[in-house]
Amino acid sequence: MSAAPRDIAGGLANAFQNHLSLSVSPTSTFHSPSSSFGPRGIAASVASKQLKPFNTGDVRILLLENVNQTAQDILKKQGYQVEFHKSSLPEDELIEKIRDVHAIGIRSKTKLSARVLREAKNLIVIGCFCIGTNQVDLDYAAKHGITVFNSPFSNSRSVAELVIAEIIILARQLGDRSNEMHQGTWNKVSSKCWEIRGKTLGIIGYGHIGSQLSVLAESMGMSVVYYDVVPLMALGIAKQVNTLQELLETSDFVTLHVPELPETKNMIGEEQFSHMKQGSYLINASRGSVVDIPALIAAMRSGRLAGAALDVYPSEPAANGDYFNSTLNAWGDDLRSLKNLILTPHIGGSTEEAQRAIGVEVADALVRYINEGSTLGAVNMPEVTLRSLTSAEENHVRVIFIHANRPGVLRQVNSIFGDHNVVKQMSDSRGDVAYLMADISDVNLGDIKGLCESLESLSCKRLFPP
Ligand SMILES: NC(=O)C1=CN([C@@H]2O[C@H](COP(=O)(O)OP(=O)(O)OC[C@H]3O[C@@H](n4cnc5c(N)ncnc54)[C@H](O)[C@@H]3O)[C@@H](O)[C@H]2O)C=CC1
Ligand SMILES: O=C(O)C(=O)COP(=O)(O)O
């Protein structure tokens, strides 16, 4: 399934050849990265039937970054070959491994750049077992027929709860008091320690996390203002403000919940700190690129900020261990020397509840995509699905065709389907890429190779450079 020419995965191609000569079983199917066909129906039940475009045992999936066990269980139950790693991989090792797999599951650390994806000749789908998808070159992936899924809100509550905790910890200087006690120092102070009720929380980015946080903060007696690039309905009695500056000038606590985008890079820097209240606090559990850290260090030293909490950093280590040092980020020592600064290792979404839910959600999306071609919930492809084929529908196949979005393609495709009946069909486009799903009948196993080759030969498959 690809917009660009790709080599058919060797193993799968062999499997296909074997099926052609050996078998007419309902699981004798073929799926190349360019087209997908699943012959239906020997049995006569009307139950909806799971399509098996690959021989499931041939499907290889690489899971990185300690993706939850729930995902492994779901994928293994399908019969797929699953390789699991606790951390992300260095780029050269990633490139070696990604060449062989049909699907990959990652979290926020693994960078799937165009350079890496160019080597992923057999890859048809990426599962981001997290919210953010900034670590993947989504456009390159779409143009090369690789669909990307994520989990848009399964960890948002966990992040919101972490931020609530941090607001209180900062207001009461709990991190410092605890560190002092660990060193044997009793230091009972009330100066510059505050209750949070009656204080104003400024939320930048009022999406899934920001809006949930808003409700929690109000329930603890805080006033909430928020700034977002789109007008959004306020929850409770929160108030949307028109400019970032207005939010910064009125908030006691400022918290960031925006995605990593060119427009959010260093959106909090020297100028923005100068608009914040004297003695206010900053929390960043969004992405490390959003805050200019040297400017934050200066704002902490000058007393503009009375405290800060950081969960994310411009550079983050690939694995657990002794890696958060000044080699990773040049300002590391300066940061660590500051008082009332909470540093956490990107744990906003790291709860049992969130990770289990994400494991199920993304693994299910991968299975639906691999087995049935459904792109519902995809972040870089048009969302296309059709009701399932049933076991009663004999000699039906489902065709998935990803191609360049340009005039005349449907006419060409339907002329290739000419000898068959198109039972149902759905096509949609997103930018340069179009996705077509069609269930066609009266297809014998021997027809499949020809259909596949005819689709592969269309020029609309060759618009995007490799
Ligand atoms: N620390 C952690 O472990 C986690 C971090 N995250 C990060 O949090 C981010 C936000 O997550 P969600 O709330 O689920 O995303 P979301 O997409 O639901 O909300 C983001 C909001 O930011 C707004 N926005 C975009 N650009 C903006 C700008 N320039 N100025 C102001 N607002 C802007 C959007 O309009 C949207 O309302 C994610 O993209 C991810 O990077 C998410 C989960 C866990
Ligand atoms: O969901 C997100 O976007 C996060 O930042 C959480 O990332 P993680 O799964 O902890 O690598």
Coordinates of C-alpha atoms and ligand atoms in Angstrom, one line a residue:
M1 CA 0.0 0.0 0.0
S2 CA 2.0 2.9 -1.2
A3 CA 2.0 6.0 -3.3
A4 CA 5.5 5.3 -4.4
P5 CA 6.9 2.1 -6.0
R6 CA 8.1 -0.3 -3.3
D7 CA 9.5 -3.7 -3.4
I8 CA 7.1 -6.3 -2.3
A9 CA 8.3 -7.7 1.0
G10 CA 10.3 -10.8 0.1
G11 CA 8.7 -13.1 2.6
L12 CA 5.2 -12.0 1.8
A13 CA 5.9 -12.3 -1.9
N14 CA 7.1 -15.8 -1.4
A15 CA 4.0 -16.5 0.7
F16 CA 1.9 -15.2 -2.1
Q17 CA 3.6 -17.4 -4.7
N18 CA 3.0 -20.4 -2.5
H19 CA -0.6 -19.6 -2.1
L20 CA -1.1 -19.2 -5.8
S21 CA 0.2 -22.6 -6.6
L22 CA -0.9 -24.5 -3.5
S23 CA -4.0 -23.4 -1.9
V24 CA -7.5 -21.9 -2.2
S25 CA -8.0 -21.6 1.5
P26 CA -9.7 -18.5 2.8
T27 CA -6.5 -17.4 4.4
S28 CA -4.5 -17.7 1.2
T29 CA -4.1 -14.0 0.8
F30 CA -1.7 -11.4 -0.3
H31 CA -0.8 -8.0 0.9
S32 CA 2.1 -6.0 -0.5
P33 CA 3.0 -2.5 0.8
S34 CA 1.3 -1.3 -2.3
S35 CA -2.0 -3.1 -2.5
S36 CA -4.1 -5.4 -0.4
F37 CA -6.4 -8.2 -1.3
G38 CA -8.2 -10.7 0.8
P39 CA -10.1 -13.4 -0.9
R40 CA -13.3 -14.2 1.0
G41 CA -15.6 -16.9 1.6
I42 CA -15.5 -20.7 1.5
A43 CA -17.5 -21.0 4.7
A44 CA -21.2 -20.0 4.7
S45 CA -21.7 -18.1 7.9
V46 CA -23.1 -14.6 7.8
A47 CA -20.9 -13.5 10.7
S48 CA -18.6 -10.6 9.8
K49 CA -15.2 -12.0 9.0
Q50 CA -11.8 -10.7 9.9
L51 CA -9.8 -10.1 6.7
K52 CA -6.3 -11.6 6.7
P53 CA -4.5 -9.7 4.0
F54 CA -1.2 -11.2 5.2
N55 CA -0.6 -14.6 6.4
T56 CA -0.7 -13.4 10.0
G57 CA 2.4 -15.4 10.9
D58 CA 4.4 -13.4 8.3
V59 CA 3.6 -10.0 9.8
R60 CA 6.6 -8.6 11.7
I61 CA 6.1 -5.9 14.3
L62 CA 8.8 -4.0 16.1
L63 CA 7.7 -2.5 19.5
L64 CA 10.1 0.0 21.1
E65 CA 10.1 2.2 24.3
N66 CA 8.5 -0.3 26.6
V67 CA 5.1 -0.2 25.0
N68 CA 2.6 -1.7 27.4
Q69 CA 2.1 -5.5 27.7
T70 CA -1.6 -5.0 26.7
A71 CA -0.4 -4.2 23.2
Q72 CA 1.9 -7.1 23.0
D73 CA -0.9 -9.5 24.0
I74 CA -3.3 -8.1 21.4
L75 CA -0.7 -8.3 18.6
K76 CA 0.6 -11.7 19.5
K77 CA -2.9 -13.0 19.7
Q78 CA -3.2 -12.2 16.0
G79 CA -0.3 -14.5 15.3
Y80 CA 2.0 -11.6 14.3
Q81 CA 5.7 -11.9 15.1
V82 CA 6.4 -9.2 17.7
E83 CA 9.9 -8.0 18.7
F84 CA 9.9 -6.0 21.9
H85 CA 12.5 -3.5 23.2
K86 CA 12.4 -1.6 26.5
S87 CA 14.1 1.6 25.1
S88 CA 14.3 3.4 21.8
L89 CA 17.2 2.4 19.5
P90 CA 20.2 4.4 18.2
E91 CA 19.4 5.5 14.6
D92 CA 21.7 3.0 12.8
E93 CA 20.2 0.1 14.8
L94 CA 16.7 1.4 14.1
I95 CA 17.4 1.6 10.4
E96 CA 18.7 -2.0 10.4
K97 CA 15.6 -3.3 12.2
I98 CA 13.0 -1.1 10.4
R99 CA 14.0 -2.5 7.0
D100 CA 12.3 -5.9 7.9
V101 CA 9.1 -4.9 9.7
H102 CA 5.6 -4.2 8.5
A103 CA 4.6 -2.3 11.5
I104 CA 6.4 -0.3 14.3
G105 CA 5.2 0.8 17.7
I106 CA 6.9 3.7 19.3
R107 CA 6.4 6.4 22.0
S108 CA 7.8 9.9 22.1
K109 CA 11.5 9.2 21.8
T110 CA 11.9 7.4 18.5
K111 CA 12.4 9.8 15.7
L112 CA 11.0 8.4 12.5
S113 CA 12.5 11.0 10.1
A114 CA 12.4 10.8 6.3
R115 CA 15.9 9.4 6.5
V116 CA 14.8 6.5 8.6
L117 CA 11.5 5.9 6.8
R118 CA 13.3 5.9 3.4
E119 CA 14.9 2.6 4.6
A120 CA 11.6 1.1 5.8
K121 CA 10.7 -0.6 2.5
N122 CA 8.2 -3.0 4.0
L123 CA 6.6 -0.7 6.6
I124 CA 2.8 -0.1 6.1
V125 CA 1.9 1.3 9.5
I126 CA 3.2 3.2 12.5
G127 CA 1.6 3.2 15.9
C128 CA 2.5 6.1 18.3
F129 CA 1.6 4.7 21.7
C130 CA 1.3 8.3 23.0
I131 CA -0.5 11.6 22.1
G132 CA 2.3 13.5 20.4
T133 CA 3.2 12.6 16.8
N134 CA 5.8 15.3 16.2
Q135 CA 8.5 12.5 16.3
V136 CA 7.3 11.1 13.0
D137 CA 7.6 12.8 9.6
L138 CA 3.8 12.4 9.0
D139 CA 3.9 13.9 5.5
Y140 CA 6.7 11.7 4.2
A141 CA 4.9 8.7 5.7
A142 CA 1.6 9.5 4.1
K143 CA 3.2 10.1 0.7
H144 CA 4.9 6.7 0.9
G145 CA 1.7 4.8 1.9
I146 CA 2.6 4.5 5.6
T147 CA -0.4 5.2 7.9
V148 CA 0.2 6.6 11.4
F149 CA -2.1 6.1 14.4
N150 CA -1.8 7.6 17.9
S151 CA -3.8 7.6 21.1
P152 CA -5.3 11.1 21.3
F153 CA -6.5 11.2 24.9
S154 CA -5.8 8.1 26.9
N155 CA -3.1 9.8 29.0
S156 CA -4.5 13.3 29.3
R157 CA -6.0 12.7 32.8
S158 CA -2.6 11.5 34.0
V159 CA -0.9 14.7 32.7
A160 CA -3.6 16.9 34.2
E161 CA -3.2 15.2 37.6
L162 CA 0.6 15.6 37.5
V163 CA 0.2 19.3 36.8
I164 CA -2.2 19.7 39.8
A165 CA 0.3 18.1 42.0
E166 CA 3.1 20.3 40.7
I167 CA 1.1 23.5 41.3
I168 CA 0.8 22.6 45.0
I169 CA 4.4 21.3 45.3
L170 CA 5.7 24.6 43.8
A171 CA 3.4 26.8 45.9
R172 CA 4.7 25.1 49.1
Q173 CA 8.3 24.6 48.0
L174 CA 7.9 20.9 48.8
G175 CA 10.7 19.7 46.5
D176 CA 13.2 21.8 48.4
R177 CA 11.9 20.9 51.9
S178 CA 12.0 17.2 51.0
N179 CA 15.5 17.4 49.6
E180 CA 16.7 19.3 52.8
M181 CA 15.2 16.6 55.0
H182 CA 16.9 13.9 52.9
Q183 CA 20.2 15.7 53.7
G184 CA 19.3 15.8 57.5
T185 CA 18.3 19.5 57.5
W186 CA 15.1 20.7 59.4
N187 CA 14.1 24.0 57.7
K188 CA 10.5 25.0 58.8
V189 CA 9.5 28.1 56.8
S190 CA 6.3 29.8 55.7
S191 CA 7.8 32.8 53.8
K192 CA 6.7 32.7 50.2
C193 CA 4.7 29.6 50.7
W194 CA 1.1 29.9 49.5
E195 CA -2.3 28.2 49.3
I196 CA -3.5 27.8 45.8
R197 CA -7.1 28.7 46.3
G198 CA -7.9 32.1 44.9
K199 CA -4.8 32.1 42.6
T200 CA -5.0 32.3 38.8
L201 CA -3.9 29.4 36.6
G202 CA -3.1 30.4 33.0
I203 CA -3.4 27.4 30.6
I204 CA -1.8 27.8 27.2
G205 CA -3.4 25.3 24.8
Y206 CA -7.0 24.4 25.9
G207 CA -7.2 20.9 24.3
H208 CA -7.7 17.5 25.9
I209 CA -5.2 18.1 28.7
G210 CA -5.6 21.9 29.2
S211 CA -9.4 21.7 29.4
Q212 CA -9.4 18.7 31.9
L213 CA -6.8 20.6 34.0
S214 CA -9.1 23.6 34.0
V215 CA -11.9 21.6 35.7
L216 CA -9.6 20.1 38.3
A217 CA -8.1 23.5 39.1
E218 CA -11.4 25.2 39.5
S219 CA -12.6 22.4 41.9
M220 CA -9.7 23.4 44.1
G221 CA -10.7 27.1 44.1
M222 CA -8.4 28.5 41.4
S223 CA -9.5 31.0 38.8
V224 CA -8.7 29.8 35.3
V225 CA -7.8 31.8 32.2
Y226 CA -6.7 30.1 28.9
Y227 CA -5.1 31.1 25.6
D228 CA -5.6 29.0 22.5
V229 CA -5.2 29.8 18.8
V230 CA -8.8 28.7 18.2
P231 CA -11.9 29.9 20.1
L232 CA -13.0 27.1 22.4
M233 CA -15.9 26.7 24.8
A234 CA -14.9 27.4 28.4
L235 CA -15.5 24.7 30.9
G236 CA -16.9 25.8 34.3
I237 CA -16.2 29.5 34.7
A238 CA -12.8 29.6 33.0
K239 CA -12.2 32.5 30.6
Q240 CA -10.5 32.5 27.3
V241 CA -8.2 35.5 26.8
N242 CA -7.3 37.0 23.4
T243 CA -3.5 37.2 23.7
L244 CA -0.7 35.2 25.2
Q245 CA 0.5 38.5 26.8
E246 CA -2.8 38.9 28.6
L247 CA -2.6 35.4 30.0
L248 CA 1.0 35.9 31.2
E249 CA 0.3 39.2 32.9
T250 CA -2.7 37.9 34.9
S251 CA -1.6 34.4 35.9
D252 CA 0.1 33.2 39.1
F253 CA 0.8 29.8 37.5
V254 CA 1.3 29.3 33.8
T255 CA 1.1 25.8 32.3
L256 CA 1.8 24.8 28.7
H257 CA -0.3 22.2 26.8
V258 CA 0.5 22.9 23.2
P259 CA 1.8 20.5 20.6
E260 CA 5.4 20.7 19.2
L261 CA 5.0 22.9 16.0
P262 CA 7.1 25.5 14.3
E263 CA 4.8 28.1 15.9
T264 CA 5.3 26.8 19.4
K265 CA 9.1 26.6 19.3
N266 CA 10.4 28.8 22.1
M267 CA 7.0 30.3 22.5
I268 CA 8.0 31.1 26.1
G269 CA 11.3 33.0 26.0
E270 CA 12.9 36.1 27.4
E271 CA 10.1 38.5 26.3
Q272 CA 7.3 36.3 27.6
F273 CA 9.0 35.9 31.0
S274 CA 9.2 39.7 31.2
H275 CA 5.4 39.8 31.0
M276 CA 4.9 37.2 33.8
K277 CA 4.0 38.4 37.3
Q278 CA 6.9 38.8 39.7
G279 CA 7.1 35.6 41.8
S280 CA 4.9 33.5 39.4
Y281 CA 5.5 29.9 38.4
L282 CA 5.9 28.1 35.1
I283 CA 5.0 24.4 34.3
N284 CA 5.9 22.6 31.1
A285 CA 4.7 19.1 30.5
S286 CA 4.1 19.6 26.7
R287 CA 7.3 19.4 24.7
G288 CA 10.9 20.6 25.5
S289 CA 11.1 22.8 22.4
V290 CA 8.3 25.1 23.7
V291 CA 10.4 26.8 26.4
D292 CA 13.7 28.6 26.0
I293 CA 15.6 27.0 28.9
P294 CA 18.5 29.6 29.2
A295 CA 15.8 32.3 29.4
L296 CA 14.0 30.3 32.1
I297 CA 17.2 30.0 34.0
A298 CA 17.6 33.8 33.9
A299 CA 14.0 34.3 35.0
M300 CA 14.5 32.0 37.9
R301 CA 17.7 33.7 39.0
S302 CA 16.2 37.2 38.7
G303 CA 13.2 36.1 40.9
R304 CA 10.7 36.7 38.2
L305 CA 9.8 33.1 38.6
A306 CA 9.4 31.7 42.1
G307 CA 9.5 28.2 40.8
A308 CA 9.1 25.9 37.8
A309 CA 8.4 22.3 36.9
L310 CA 9.8 20.7 33.8
D311 CA 8.8 17.3 32.5
V312 CA 10.1 17.6 29.0
Y313 CA 13.4 18.8 27.5
P314 CA 14.9 19.8 24.2
S315 CA 17.0 16.6 24.3
E316 CA 15.9 13.6 26.2
P317 CA 17.8 10.4 26.8
A318 CA 16.8 7.3 24.8
A319 CA 16.8 5.0 27.9
N320 CA 16.7 5.1 31.7
G321 CA 20.1 5.6 33.4
D322 CA 22.7 8.2 34.2
Y323 CA 22.1 10.3 31.0
F324 CA 20.6 13.6 32.1
N325 CA 23.9 15.4 32.1
S326 CA 25.5 18.5 30.5
T327 CA 26.6 16.5 27.5
L328 CA 22.9 16.0 26.7
N329 CA 21.9 19.7 27.3
A330 CA 24.6 22.3 27.8
W331 CA 22.7 24.1 30.5
G332 CA 22.1 21.0 32.6
D333 CA 24.3 22.0 35.6
D334 CA 22.8 25.6 35.7
L335 CA 19.3 24.1 35.7
R336 CA 20.1 21.6 38.5
S337 CA 21.5 24.3 40.7
L338 CA 18.2 26.2 40.9
K339 CA 15.9 26.2 44.0
N340 CA 12.2 25.3 43.8
L341 CA 12.6 23.6 40.4
I342 CA 10.9 20.3 39.9
L343 CA 12.6 18.1 37.2
T344 CA 10.8 14.9 36.1
P345 CA 11.9 12.5 33.4
H346 CA 8.9 12.9 30.9
I347 CA 6.5 11.0 33.1
G348 CA 3.3 13.0 32.5
G349 CA 1.6 10.1 30.8
S350 CA 3.4 7.4 32.7
T351 CA 0.7 5.8 34.8
E352 CA -0.5 2.2 34.8
E353 CA -4.0 3.3 33.7
A354 CA -2.8 5.5 30.8
Q355 CA -0.2 3.0 29.5
R356 CA -2.7 0.0 29.6
A357 CA -5.4 2.0 27.8
I358 CA -3.0 3.3 25.2
G359 CA -1.7 -0.2 24.6
V360 CA -5.2 -1.5 23.9
E361 CA -6.2 1.5 21.8
V362 CA -3.2 1.7 19.5
A363 CA -2.8 -2.1 19.1
D364 CA -6.5 -2.4 18.2
A365 CA -6.0 0.3 15.5
L366 CA -3.0 -1.5 14.1
V367 CA -4.9 -4.8 13.9
R368 CA -7.9 -3.1 12.2
Y369 CA -5.6 -1.5 9.7
I370 CA -3.4 -4.6 9.0
N371 CA -6.4 -6.9 8.8
E372 CA -9.1 -4.7 7.3
G373 CA -7.4 -1.6 5.9
S374 CA -9.5 0.7 8.1
T375 CA -7.9 4.1 8.7
L376 CA -10.4 5.4 11.3
G377 CA -8.4 7.5 13.7
A378 CA -5.3 7.8 11.5
V379 CA -3.4 11.1 11.9
N380 CA -1.9 11.4 8.4
M381 CA -4.4 9.6 6.1
P382 CA -8.0 10.3 5.0
E383 CA -10.3 8.3 7.3
V384 CA -11.8 5.4 5.2
T385 CA -13.6 2.3 6.3
L386 CA -16.3 0.0 5.0
R387 CA -18.6 -2.4 6.7
S388 CA -16.9 -5.8 7.1
L389 CA -17.2 -8.5 4.5
T390 CA -19.0 -11.5 5.8
S391 CA -18.2 -15.2 5.5
A392 CA -21.3 -15.6 3.4
E393 CA -19.7 -13.4 0.6
E394 CA -17.8 -15.9 -1.4
N395 CA -14.9 -14.9 -3.7
H396 CA -14.9 -11.3 -2.5
V397 CA -11.7 -9.4 -1.9
R398 CA -11.0 -6.0 -0.3
V399 CA -8.6 -3.8 -2.2
I400 CA -6.7 -1.0 -0.6
F401 CA -5.1 1.5 -3.0
I402 CA -3.1 4.5 -1.8
H403 CA -2.3 6.8 -4.6
A404 CA -1.5 10.4 -5.6
N405 CA -4.6 12.6 -5.4
R406 CA -5.1 13.6 -9.0
P407 CA -7.9 13.5 -11.6
G408 CA -8.7 10.3 -13.5
V409 CA -7.5 7.7 -11.0
L410 CA -10.9 6.3 -10.0
R411 CA -11.7 5.9 -13.7
Q412 CA -8.5 3.9 -14.2
V413 CA -9.0 1.8 -11.1
N414 CA -12.6 1.0 -11.9
S415 CA -11.6 -0.1 -15.4
I416 CA -9.1 -2.5 -13.8
F417 CA -11.9 -3.8 -11.7
G418 CA -14.0 -4.1 -14.9
D419 CA -14.6 -7.8 -14.9
H420 CA -15.6 -7.9 -11.3
N421 CA -18.5 -6.4 -9.4
V422 CA -17.7 -3.5 -7.1
V423 CA -19.8 -4.3 -4.1
K424 CA -18.9 -1.2 -2.2
Q425 CA -16.2 1.4 -2.4
M426 CA -15.0 4.5 -0.5
S427 CA -12.4 6.9 -1.4
D428 CA -11.2 10.1 0.3
S429 CA -8.2 12.3 0.0
R430 CA -6.0 14.4 2.4
G431 CA -3.7 16.8 0.6
D432 CA -1.7 15.0 -2.0
V433 CA -2.6 11.6 -0.9
A434 CA -5.8 9.6 -1.6
Y435 CA -7.0 6.3 -0.1
L436 CA -9.4 4.0 -1.8
M437 CA -11.0 0.9 -0.3
A438 CA -13.2 -1.3 -2.5
D439 CA -14.8 -4.7 -1.9
I440 CA -15.1 -6.5 -5.2
S441 CA -16.8 -9.8 -5.9
D442 CA -16.3 -12.7 -8.4
V443 CA -12.6 -12.8 -7.8
N444 CA -10.8 -16.1 -8.1
L445 CA -7.5 -16.6 -6.4
G446 CA -5.8 -16.6 -9.8
D447 CA -7.1 -13.1 -10.6
I448 CA -5.4 -11.5 -7.7
K449 CA -1.8 -11.2 -9.0
G450 CA -3.1 -9.6 -12.2
L451 CA -5.2 -7.1 -10.3
C452 CA -2.3 -6.2 -8.1
E453 CA 0.1 -5.7 -11.0
S454 CA -2.4 -3.6 -12.9
L455 CA -2.9 -1.3 -10.0
E456 CA 0.9 -1.2 -9.3
S457 CA 1.5 -0.1 -12.9
L458 CA -0.7 3.0 -12.7
S459 CA 1.3 6.2 -13.0
C460 CA -0.5 7.7 -10.0
K461 CA 1.6 5.4 -7.9
R462 CA 4.8 7.1 -8.9
L463 CA 4.3 10.8 -8.1
F464 CA 6.3 11.0 -4.9
P465 CA 10.1 10.7 -4.9
P466 CA 11.5 7.8 -2.9
Ligands
LIG1 N1 4.5 15.1 29.3 C1 3.9 14.1 28.8 O1 4.1 12.9 29.1 C2 2.8 14.3 27.8 C3 2.9 15.4 27.0 N2 1.9 15.6 26.0 C4 2.1 16.8 25.2 O2 1.0 17.7 25.4 C5 0.5 18.2 24.2 C6 -0.9 18.6 24.3 O3 -1.7 17.5 24.4 P1 -3.3 17.5 24.2 O4 -4.0 18.5 25.1 O5 -3.8 16.2 24.2 O6 -3.4 18.1 22.7 P2 -4.7 18.8 22.0 O7 -4.3 18.7 20.6 O8 -5.9 18.2 22.5 O9 -4.6 20.3 22.5 C7 -3.6 21.2 22.1 C8 -4.2 22.6 22.0 O10 -3.2 23.5 21.8 C9 -3.7 24.5 20.9 N3 -2.6 25.2 20.2 C10 -1.9 24.8 19.1 N4 -1.0 25.7 18.8 C11 -1.1 26.7 19.7 C12 -0.4 28.0 19.9 N5 0.6 28.3 19.1 N6 -0.8 28.7 20.9 C13 -1.9 28.4 21.7 N7 -2.5 27.2 21.6 C14 -2.1 26.4 20.6 C15 -4.6 23.7 20.0 O11 -5.5 24.6 19.3 C16 -5.3 22.8 21.0 O12 -6.4 23.3 21.5 C17 0.8 17.1 23.2 O13 0.9 17.5 21.9 C18 2.0 16.5 23.7 O14 3.1 17.1 23.0 C19 0.9 14.8 25.9 C20 0.8 13.7 26.7 C21 1.8 13.4 27.7
LIG2 O1 1.7 11.2 24.9 C1 2.7 12.0 24.7 O2 2.7 12.8 23.7 C2 3.8 12.0 25.6 O3 4.5 12.9 25.6 C3 4.0 10.8 26.5 O4 5.2 10.3 25.9 P1 5.7 8.8 26.3 O5 4.7 7.8 25.9 O6 5.9 8.9 27.8 O7 7.0 8.7 25.6

